[in-house]
Protein backbone atom coordinates (compact mmCIF):
# COMPACT_ATOMS: atom_id res chain seq x y z
CA MET A 1 -18.00 -4.74 13.03
CA VAL A 2 -14.89 -4.94 10.72
CA LEU A 3 -12.69 -4.43 13.77
CA PHE A 4 -14.37 -7.29 15.45
CA PHE A 5 -14.19 -9.49 12.41
CA MET A 6 -10.52 -8.73 12.25
CA LEU A 7 -9.68 -9.58 15.71
CA THR A 8 -11.87 -12.96 15.66
CA GLN A 9 -9.64 -13.60 12.63
CA ILE A 10 -6.51 -12.76 14.75
CA LEU A 11 -7.44 -15.37 17.36
CA VAL A 12 -8.20 -18.15 14.51
CA THR A 13 -4.87 -17.23 12.94
CA HIS A 14 -3.06 -17.78 16.18
CA GLU A 15 -4.49 -21.44 16.58
CA LEU A 16 -3.98 -22.36 12.92
CA SER A 17 -0.99 -20.59 11.33
CA THR A 18 2.24 -22.44 10.14
CA THR A 19 4.70 -19.67 10.51
CA LEU A 20 7.98 -18.92 8.75
CA PHE A 21 11.48 -18.28 9.02
CA PHE A 22 13.67 -16.28 6.77
CA LYS A 23 17.26 -16.65 6.13
CA GLU A 24 19.46 -14.58 3.55
CA ASN A 25 18.24 -16.61 0.46
CA LYS A 26 16.32 -19.43 2.05
CA LEU A 27 12.89 -20.07 3.55
CA GLU A 28 12.61 -22.83 6.15
CA LEU A 29 9.44 -23.88 7.67
CA GLU A 30 8.90 -24.09 11.49
CA GLU A 31 6.95 -26.27 13.57
CA PRO A 32 3.22 -24.80 13.94
CA SER A 33 3.41 -21.64 16.04
CA ARG A 34 0.18 -19.68 17.75
CA ASP A 35 1.97 -16.31 16.92
CA PHE A 36 2.64 -15.44 13.37
CA SER A 37 2.91 -11.54 14.61
CA ARG A 38 6.65 -12.17 15.78
CA TYR A 39 7.62 -12.14 12.03
CA VAL A 40 6.43 -8.63 11.81
CA ASN A 41 9.65 -7.57 13.14
CA ILE A 42 10.16 -3.76 13.62
CA GLU A 43 13.66 -3.80 14.84
CA HIS A 44 15.01 -2.45 11.61
CA LEU A 45 12.41 0.21 11.53
CA GLU A 46 13.30 1.13 15.20
CA ARG A 47 17.10 1.36 13.78
CA LEU A 48 15.79 4.05 11.22
CA SER A 49 13.80 5.83 13.69
CA GLU A 50 15.21 8.77 15.96
CA VAL A 51 13.24 10.85 18.55
CA ILE A 52 13.84 14.66 18.22
CA HIS A 53 12.59 17.81 19.98
CA ILE A 54 11.22 20.71 18.08
CA ASP A 55 9.77 23.69 20.21
CA GLY A 56 9.69 21.33 23.15
CA ILE A 57 7.78 18.70 21.37
CA PRO A 58 8.89 15.14 20.85
CA MET A 59 8.93 13.76 17.45
CA ARG A 60 9.69 10.65 15.98
CA ILE A 61 11.39 10.77 12.77
CA THR A 62 12.35 8.07 10.26
CA HIS A 63 15.42 8.27 8.30
CA ILE A 64 14.98 7.85 4.46
CA TYR A 65 17.98 5.57 3.44
CA SER A 66 19.80 2.65 4.82
CA GLU A 67 22.65 1.15 2.74
CA TYR A 68 24.10 -2.17 2.58
CA PRO A 69 26.03 -3.68 4.41
CA ASP A 70 26.09 -1.55 7.48
CA TYR A 71 22.65 -0.25 7.19
CA ASP A 72 23.56 3.14 8.88
CA TRP A 73 21.54 6.30 8.03
CA VAL A 74 21.96 8.11 4.80
CA GLU A 75 20.19 11.30 4.20
CA ALA A 76 18.59 12.19 0.75
CA ARG A 77 21.23 14.47 -0.69
CA GLY A 78 19.81 18.05 -1.32
CA GLU A 79 16.61 17.27 0.22
CA GLY A 80 16.98 16.38 4.07
CA ILE A 81 17.25 13.63 6.88
CA THR A 82 13.73 12.57 6.96
CA CYS A 83 10.15 13.58 5.38
CA VAL A 84 6.68 13.64 5.93
CA ASP A 85 6.09 10.87 3.31
CA ASP A 86 8.15 8.51 5.50
CA VAL A 87 7.14 9.43 8.68
CA SER A 88 3.56 9.30 7.77
CA ARG A 89 4.19 5.63 6.70
CA ALA A 90 5.76 5.01 9.80
CA ALA A 91 2.79 6.39 11.90
CA ILE A 92 0.41 4.30 9.85
CA VAL A 93 2.47 1.05 10.48
CA TYR A 94 2.63 1.63 14.23
CA LEU A 95 -1.07 2.38 14.40
CA ARG A 96 -1.85 -0.88 12.57
CA HIS A 97 0.76 -2.58 14.64
CA HIS A 98 -1.14 -1.33 17.84
CA GLU A 99 -4.69 -2.22 16.11
CA LEU A 100 -3.78 -5.75 15.34
CA TYR A 101 -1.52 -6.71 18.50
CA GLY A 102 -2.54 -4.31 20.91
CA ASP A 103 1.04 -3.07 21.45
CA SER A 104 0.85 0.14 23.37
CA LEU A 105 4.47 1.05 22.76
CA SER A 106 3.61 1.09 19.14
CA LEU A 107 0.70 3.58 20.06
CA GLY A 108 3.07 5.88 21.70
CA LYS A 109 5.60 5.76 18.60
CA ALA A 110 2.69 6.59 16.49
CA ARG A 111 1.68 9.56 18.33
CA MET A 112 5.39 10.90 18.34
CA ALA A 113 5.55 10.39 14.39
CA LEU A 114 2.11 12.12 14.21
CA ASN A 115 3.56 15.21 16.17
CA PHE A 116 6.05 15.52 13.19
CA VAL A 117 3.10 15.44 10.59
CA LEU A 118 1.23 17.92 12.49
CA TYR A 119 4.51 20.36 12.68
CA MET A 120 4.93 20.01 8.89
CA GLY A 121 1.49 20.53 8.12
CA ARG A 122 0.25 24.34 7.58
CA ASN A 123 -2.90 26.18 8.57
CA ASP A 124 -4.18 26.04 4.73
CA GLY A 125 -3.91 22.37 4.58
CA GLN A 126 -0.68 22.09 2.58
CA PHE A 127 2.54 20.34 3.78
CA TYR A 128 6.10 20.79 3.76
CA ASN A 129 7.99 17.58 3.47
CA PHE A 130 11.41 17.24 4.26
CA ILE A 131 13.58 18.74 7.23
CA TYR A 132 17.52 19.19 6.98
CA ARG A 133 20.21 17.84 9.46
CA ASP A 134 19.43 21.01 11.87
CA HIS A 135 15.72 20.35 11.87
CA SER A 136 15.03 23.37 9.92
CA ILE A 137 12.33 22.80 7.03
CA ASN A 138 13.48 22.50 3.44
CA LYS A 139 10.96 25.11 1.93
CA GLU A 140 12.38 25.34 -1.30
CA GLY A 141 12.97 21.79 -2.67
CA ARG A 142 10.72 20.53 -5.58
CA THR A 143 9.91 17.46 -3.50
CA SER A 144 9.31 19.59 -0.34
CA LYS A 145 7.73 22.81 -1.41
CA LYS A 146 4.46 23.71 0.75
CA SER A 147 1.82 22.25 -1.36
CA PHE A 148 -0.82 19.37 -1.41
CA ASN A 149 1.24 16.97 -3.29
CA PHE A 150 1.89 13.28 -2.85
CA TRP A 151 3.60 13.72 0.88
CA ALA A 152 0.47 15.98 1.94
CA VAL A 153 -2.07 13.06 0.88
CA ARG A 154 0.00 10.66 2.92
CA GLY A 155 0.31 12.92 5.64
CA LEU A 156 -3.52 13.40 5.63
CA ARG A 157 -3.90 9.64 5.66
CA SER A 158 -1.81 9.14 8.70
CA LEU A 159 -3.69 11.96 10.27
CA CYS A 160 -7.08 10.52 9.62
CA TYR A 161 -5.91 7.02 10.76
CA GLY A 162 -4.69 8.73 14.02
CA TYR A 163 -7.78 10.61 14.41
CA ARG A 164 -9.82 7.36 14.30
CA ILE A 165 -7.81 5.70 17.11
CA PHE A 166 -6.96 8.42 19.39
CA HIS A 167 -10.89 9.81 19.21
CA VAL A 168 -11.45 6.72 21.55
CA ILE A 169 -8.15 6.64 23.37
CA ASP A 170 -7.11 10.48 23.94
CA PRO A 171 -10.19 12.79 22.84
CA SER A 172 -7.73 16.01 23.41
CA TYR A 173 -5.12 14.82 21.17
CA ALA A 174 -7.77 13.62 18.61
CA LYS A 175 -8.99 17.16 18.61
CA GLU A 176 -5.50 18.46 17.74
CA LEU A 177 -5.18 16.18 14.69
CA ARG A 178 -8.82 17.24 13.49
CA GLU A 179 -7.69 20.72 13.66
CA LYS A 180 -4.91 19.96 11.13
CA ILE A 181 -7.16 17.68 8.97
CA LYS A 182 -10.02 20.27 8.50
CA PRO A 183 -8.24 22.63 6.31
CA THR A 184 -7.18 19.90 3.75
CA PHE A 185 -10.73 19.74 2.89
CA ASN A 186 -10.45 23.15 1.11
CA GLN A 187 -7.45 21.80 -0.67
CA ILE A 188 -9.47 18.62 -1.75
CA ASN A 189 -12.41 20.61 -2.89
CA GLY A 190 -10.16 22.69 -4.95
CA PHE A 191 -9.85 19.65 -7.30
CA LEU A 192 -13.29 18.72 -7.01
CA LYS A 193 -14.38 22.02 -8.60
CA TYR A 194 -13.55 20.59 -11.66
CA TYR A 195 -16.05 17.65 -11.07
CA GLY A 196 -17.53 16.53 -14.66
CA GLU A 197 -14.58 17.75 -16.72
CA TYR A 198 -11.95 15.44 -18.41
CA GLU A 199 -8.70 15.70 -20.19
CA TYR A 200 -7.17 13.17 -22.48
CA TYR A 201 -3.78 11.82 -22.82
CA ASN A 202 -2.82 9.68 -25.58
CA GLY A 203 -6.32 8.52 -25.96
CA VAL A 204 -6.91 7.93 -22.33
CA LYS A 205 -9.89 9.83 -20.77
CA SER A 206 -8.75 11.43 -17.33
CA PRO A 207 -11.26 12.82 -14.79
CA ARG A 208 -9.95 16.44 -14.22
CA TRP A 209 -11.20 16.49 -10.59
CA LEU A 210 -8.76 13.80 -9.38
CA ILE A 211 -6.12 14.67 -6.88
CA VAL A 212 -3.39 14.78 -9.62
CA GLY A 213 -3.85 11.18 -10.40
CA GLY A 214 -5.53 7.90 -9.46
CA ASP A 215 -3.04 6.77 -6.75
CA ARG A 216 -3.31 10.01 -4.72
CA THR A 217 -6.99 10.24 -5.19
CA ALA A 218 -7.19 6.59 -3.83
CA GLU A 219 -5.00 7.54 -0.80
CA THR A 220 -7.27 10.74 -0.13
CA ILE A 221 -10.24 8.60 -0.15
CA LEU A 222 -9.00 6.08 2.20
CA ALA A 223 -7.87 9.16 4.57
CA LEU A 224 -11.54 10.32 4.51
CA LEU A 225 -13.38 7.10 5.12
CA ASP A 226 -11.13 6.81 8.26
CA TYR A 227 -12.49 10.53 9.29
CA TYR A 228 -15.73 9.55 8.12
CA THR A 229 -15.91 6.63 10.71
CA VAL A 230 -15.79 9.38 13.49
CA HIS A 231 -17.76 12.20 11.74
CA PRO A 232 -20.38 10.69 9.16
CA ASP A 233 -21.00 14.08 7.77
CA ASP A 234 -22.60 14.65 4.36
CA GLU A 235 -19.78 16.91 3.29
CA ILE A 236 -17.17 14.15 3.62
CA LYS A 237 -19.54 11.84 2.00
CA ILE A 238 -19.92 13.84 -1.03
CA MET A 239 -16.26 14.37 -1.27
CA ILE A 240 -15.48 10.58 -0.96
CA GLU A 241 -18.33 9.92 -3.62
CA LYS A 242 -17.12 12.50 -6.14
CA LEU A 243 -13.53 10.91 -5.84
CA ALA A 244 -14.54 7.55 -6.16
CA ASP A 245 -16.75 8.32 -9.22
CA GLY A 246 -13.39 9.66 -10.77
CA LEU A 247 -11.53 6.36 -9.95
CA VAL A 248 -14.31 4.17 -11.42
CA GLN A 249 -14.08 6.25 -14.70
CA PHE A 250 -10.26 6.12 -14.78
CA GLN A 251 -10.15 2.50 -15.65
CA MET A 252 -9.33 0.35 -18.71
CA SER A 253 -12.86 -0.58 -19.83
CA ASP A 254 -11.83 -2.79 -22.85
CA PRO A 255 -12.99 -6.43 -21.83
CA ASN A 256 -11.03 -7.68 -24.86
CA SER A 257 -7.82 -6.15 -23.56
CA LYS A 258 -5.44 -8.08 -21.32
CA LEU A 259 -5.01 -4.83 -19.44
CA TYR A 260 -8.98 -5.08 -18.69
CA GLY A 261 -9.74 -3.55 -15.27
CA MET A 262 -6.51 -1.59 -14.78
CA HIS A 263 -6.95 1.52 -12.92
CA TYR A 264 -4.59 4.29 -14.28
CA SER A 265 -2.13 5.86 -12.04
CA TRP A 266 -1.60 9.07 -13.75
CA ARG A 267 -2.63 10.26 -17.23
CA ASN A 268 -1.85 7.04 -19.68
CA ILE A 269 0.18 5.50 -17.30
CA TRP A 270 -0.27 2.85 -14.61
CA HIS A 271 2.52 2.06 -12.05
CA ALA A 272 2.55 -0.53 -9.55
CA TRP A 273 3.88 1.66 -6.45
CA GLY A 274 0.82 3.17 -4.42
CA ASN A 275 -1.84 1.63 -6.83
CA SER A 276 -4.48 1.71 -3.85
CA GLU A 277 -7.45 2.15 -6.05
CA VAL A 278 -8.96 -1.39 -5.39
CA GLU A 279 -8.50 -0.90 -1.82
CA ALA A 280 -10.02 2.37 -1.57
CA LEU A 281 -13.00 1.44 -4.01
CA ALA A 282 -13.67 -1.89 -2.07
CA LYS A 283 -13.65 0.09 1.24
CA ALA A 284 -15.89 2.98 -0.06
CA GLY A 285 -18.10 0.32 -1.64
CA LYS A 286 -18.71 -1.46 1.49
CA THR A 287 -19.04 1.80 3.57
CA PHE A 288 -21.78 3.45 1.29
CA SER A 289 -23.28 -0.08 0.01
CA ASN A 290 -22.46 1.23 -3.51
CA SER A 291 -22.27 -1.81 -5.95
CA SER A 292 -20.69 0.39 -8.61
CA TYR A 293 -17.48 0.95 -6.67
CA LEU A 294 -17.11 -2.67 -5.47
CA GLU A 295 -17.81 -3.77 -9.13
CA SER A 296 -14.94 -1.62 -10.11
CA ALA A 297 -12.59 -2.81 -7.68
CA LYS A 298 -13.66 -6.52 -8.41
CA ILE A 299 -12.94 -5.95 -12.10
CA GLU A 300 -9.57 -4.89 -11.46
CA ALA A 301 -8.72 -7.60 -9.02
CA ASP A 302 -10.54 -10.35 -11.22
CA ASN A 303 -8.92 -9.51 -14.54
CA PHE A 304 -5.67 -7.03 -14.18
CA TYR A 305 -4.35 -8.50 -11.03
CA LEU A 306 -4.27 -12.03 -12.40
CA PHE A 307 -2.45 -10.38 -15.45
CA LEU A 308 0.15 -9.21 -13.26
CA MET A 309 0.62 -12.33 -11.52
CA SER A 310 0.68 -14.44 -14.77
CA ARG A 311 3.69 -12.16 -15.80
CA ASN A 312 5.23 -12.39 -12.10
CA PHE A 313 4.46 -8.60 -11.78
CA LEU A 314 5.54 -5.56 -13.54
CA HIS A 315 6.79 -2.17 -12.71
CA SER A 316 4.67 0.05 -15.15
CA ILE A 317 2.58 0.12 -18.10
CA GLU A 318 2.14 3.09 -20.85
CA VAL A 319 -1.04 3.07 -22.98
CA TYR A 320 -1.17 4.73 -26.09
CA SER A 321 -4.05 4.78 -28.72
CA GLY A 322 -3.65 2.44 -31.51
CA LYS A 323 -0.31 1.33 -30.39
CA LYS A 324 1.02 -1.58 -28.23
CA PRO A 325 1.58 -0.59 -24.65
CA ILE A 326 5.14 0.04 -23.34
CA ILE A 327 5.61 -2.53 -20.48
CA LYS A 328 8.46 -2.38 -17.90
CA ILE A 329 9.22 -5.36 -15.87
CA PHE A 330 11.65 -3.72 -13.40
CA PRO A 331 12.44 -2.40 -11.05
CA GLN A 332 9.94 -4.18 -8.62
CA ILE A 333 9.63 -2.95 -5.16
CA SER A 334 7.70 -3.64 -1.92
CA TYR A 335 5.52 -0.67 -2.43
CA GLY A 336 4.22 -2.23 -5.57
CA ILE A 337 3.02 -5.39 -4.04
CA ARG A 338 1.68 -4.04 -0.71
CA PRO A 339 -1.16 -1.96 -2.40
CA MET A 340 -2.31 -5.16 -4.19
CA VAL A 341 -2.21 -6.99 -0.72
CA SER A 342 -4.25 -4.38 0.85
CA GLY A 343 -6.80 -4.11 -2.06
CA LEU A 344 -7.52 -7.77 -2.09
CA LYS A 345 -7.82 -8.13 1.87
CA GLU A 346 -10.30 -5.17 1.53
CA LEU A 347 -12.25 -7.16 -1.10
CA TYR A 348 -12.10 -10.03 1.01
CA ILE A 349 -13.76 -8.15 3.90
CA ALA A 350 -16.46 -6.35 1.72
CA THR A 351 -17.24 -9.52 -0.27
CA GLU A 352 -16.39 -12.47 1.96
CA ASP A 353 -15.21 -14.21 -0.91
CA ASP A 354 -12.08 -16.38 0.03
CA LYS A 355 -10.67 -15.92 -3.40
CA TYR A 356 -9.41 -12.64 -2.62
CA ALA A 357 -7.82 -13.99 0.45
CA LYS A 358 -5.88 -16.45 -1.29
CA LEU A 359 -4.90 -14.25 -4.00
CA ALA A 360 -3.64 -11.73 -1.09
CA GLY A 361 -1.58 -14.73 0.19
CA LEU A 362 0.08 -15.41 -3.09
CA VAL A 363 0.73 -11.80 -3.99
CA ALA A 364 2.36 -11.29 -0.62
CA SER A 365 4.65 -14.35 -0.95
CA TRP A 366 6.59 -12.05 -3.64
CA LEU A 367 8.46 -11.32 -0.21
CA LYS A 368 9.49 -14.55 0.43
CA GLY A 369 11.16 -15.51 -2.84
CA ASN A 370 8.07 -15.93 -5.37
CA ASN A 371 9.39 -13.19 -7.45
CA PRO A 372 11.63 -12.63 -10.78
CA ALA A 373 14.80 -12.95 -8.93
CA ARG A 374 13.57 -15.79 -6.57
CA GLU A 375 15.22 -13.98 -3.71
CA VAL A 376 13.86 -13.07 -0.15
CA MET A 377 12.89 -9.48 0.14
CA TYR A 378 12.19 -9.39 3.74
CA GLY A 379 14.52 -10.59 6.59
CA ALA A 380 12.41 -11.60 9.62
CA LYS A 381 15.71 -11.90 11.76
CA THR A 382 16.42 -8.37 11.23
CA GLY A 383 13.19 -6.72 9.94
CA ARG A 384 14.84 -5.36 6.86
CA GLY A 385 12.77 -4.91 3.98
CA TYR A 386 15.16 -4.76 0.59
CA ASP A 387 14.88 -1.82 -1.62
CA GLY A 388 14.09 -3.70 -5.01
CA ILE A 389 14.48 -6.28 -7.69
CA ASP A 390 16.75 -4.35 -10.14
CA ASN A 391 16.56 -7.42 -12.70
CA LYS A 392 16.12 -11.12 -12.45
CA ASP A 393 19.64 -11.41 -11.48
CA LYS A 394 20.09 -8.55 -9.20
CA ILE A 395 18.43 -7.19 -5.85
CA ASN A 396 18.97 -3.98 -4.14
CA ARG A 397 20.06 -5.13 -0.54
CA ASN A 398 19.66 -1.56 0.73
CA SER A 399 16.76 -1.24 3.19
CA GLY A 400 15.46 2.22 3.30
CA ALA A 401 12.32 3.31 5.09
CA GLU A 402 9.87 2.69 2.45
CA SER A 403 10.60 -0.69 1.50
CA THR A 404 11.07 -1.72 5.15
CA ILE A 405 7.56 -0.34 6.14
CA GLU A 406 5.72 -1.70 3.11
CA ALA A 407 7.11 -4.98 3.76
CA LEU A 408 6.18 -4.78 7.35
CA MET A 409 2.56 -3.55 6.09
CA THR A 410 2.21 -6.64 3.69
CA LEU A 411 2.87 -8.93 6.35
CA MET A 412 0.29 -7.43 8.57
CA GLU A 413 -2.31 -7.43 6.08
CA ILE A 414 -2.05 -11.16 6.04
CA SER A 415 -1.31 -11.89 9.54
CA TRP A 416 -5.06 -11.96 10.60
CA ASP A 417 -6.30 -14.53 8.12
CA PRO A 418 -5.59 -18.17 7.94
CA THR A 419 -6.58 -18.54 4.29
CA SER A 420 -4.08 -15.82 3.03
CA LEU A 421 -1.38 -17.21 5.45
CA ARG A 422 -1.50 -20.63 3.89
CA TYR A 423 -1.53 -19.45 0.36
CA PHE A 424 1.44 -17.45 1.45
CA TYR A 425 3.46 -20.61 1.99
CA TYR A 426 3.10 -22.03 -1.59
CA ASP A 427 5.93 -21.77 -3.75
CA LEU A 428 6.02 -20.38 -7.34
CA GLU A 429 6.91 -23.34 -9.65
CA LYS A 430 7.01 -21.81 -12.97
CA THR A 431 5.83 -18.58 -14.75
CA ASN A 432 4.89 -18.47 -18.68
CA GLU A 433 4.94 -15.06 -19.79
CA ILE A 434 4.22 -15.94 -23.42
CA GLU A 435 1.20 -18.08 -22.37
CA ASN A 436 0.30 -15.73 -19.52
CA TYR A 437 0.15 -18.14 -16.37
CA SER A 438 1.99 -18.74 -13.09
CA VAL A 439 1.79 -21.90 -11.39
CA TYR A 440 2.13 -22.11 -7.54
CA ARG A 441 2.44 -25.27 -5.38
CA ASP A 442 2.52 -26.01 -1.70
CA VAL A 443 4.30 -28.63 0.35
CA SER A 444 1.70 -31.17 0.02
CA GLY A 445 1.51 -30.85 -3.74
CA LYS A 446 -1.57 -28.94 -4.11
CA GLU A 447 -1.27 -26.64 -6.91
CA ILE A 448 -2.86 -23.17 -8.23
CA ARG A 449 -2.74 -22.04 -11.59
CA ILE A 450 -3.43 -18.14 -12.22
CA GLY A 451 -3.71 -17.32 -15.97
CA TRP A 452 -5.45 -16.66 -19.29
CA ASP A 453 -7.83 -19.67 -20.34
CA LYS A 454 -7.72 -19.87 -23.88
CA ILE A 455 -11.03 -21.87 -24.45
CA LEU A 456 -13.14 -19.48 -22.01
CA LYS A 457 -11.24 -16.38 -23.28
CA GLU A 458 -11.08 -15.03 -19.53
CA TRP A 459 -8.55 -14.71 -16.66
CA SER A 460 -9.11 -17.70 -14.38
CA ILE A 461 -8.09 -19.26 -10.92
CA PHE A 462 -7.77 -23.07 -11.21
CA GLU A 463 -6.84 -25.38 -8.27
CA LYS A 464 -6.11 -28.98 -8.14
């Protein structure tokens, strides 16, 4: 049903959208076009990619770093040339590209990327992360040792997404993916054995059964939900529900705080990158008709997301009992923006409230210059997603795998909906960090204000 809804919206978008053309530091509007998808340019991702063969199996790897001005491959010193973390991301972007635009070439690229993820997975459900230049596995590095760490969770996400797609297209390959997915359930249950137990960090109550933290737990939920669409087993449902229960509890619950609704990432810390709790809870809430999951997602989007937008986005927040939180503004990266956009789009699907589609477009417009540096962070002519904003006067023009893929995913998330696209074109007129509001305006003069309402004592969205 959701896929039908999305495909319908794609057709509508092609009729109604006004498209964009990015230049180095400038955005120009073109005549109305029927196809926004051409601005989702995978050219640079292709440049980062390489097909290798291990044990006779073709695998598509994604090189990690690419540095300005030549944008040649740069390996992670001491770690390797590619990793499960980024190849899984690439697999996901290719699968999404295929789903949205029917691109069969992207489906083939996704399959070869998944071959690498399969190769790096072990029979116990754990994963290695990096390979060296000679294609041998880095088995000793701190960010590569066999474990069920962040790269394993992302690997699982790509395998489950692939399983959902290939289950229909190629059942034999889907079975191969499933055989690598099933052992991860033991890893997940290793965390869930602590269900009902808690730890405390500087006054923050943290469910002990989360997959290390809130961000990795959310990624795991999204993986399991893809698997559940093919195998609606009670075992999977119980895992998802217990993990989602943990996320609901791992949230700033004080309605008098400006941080109300914030889902913590880890211990007493929120960080922008990978903060996918809203997306996971909205999708789980819709799948299982669970109002508590949806409400938890809405509370963050209706409060904390508006706080972030009123400050023109943030890097991280550390919370301490009885003290002011430590707030860091920079660096800002695409991986901190895309999870917000994905979460808002998932809330839009779950609630049909176009407020979330509007917000998704505004948040995504960070890429086109609505950010503290007022710099374009994605070049549609090249497909490069720049590596981040270091401060209001400096951006990092390197363009590695993570930033490029997250930028592409952000654009794809809004590409199917005309409401999101319309608000993507709004320009940020001003941000007042002291008064906590931001004002966006479109070319016709229409205005939307995101911020704190002093009279109502709540976060608000006001349009005129």
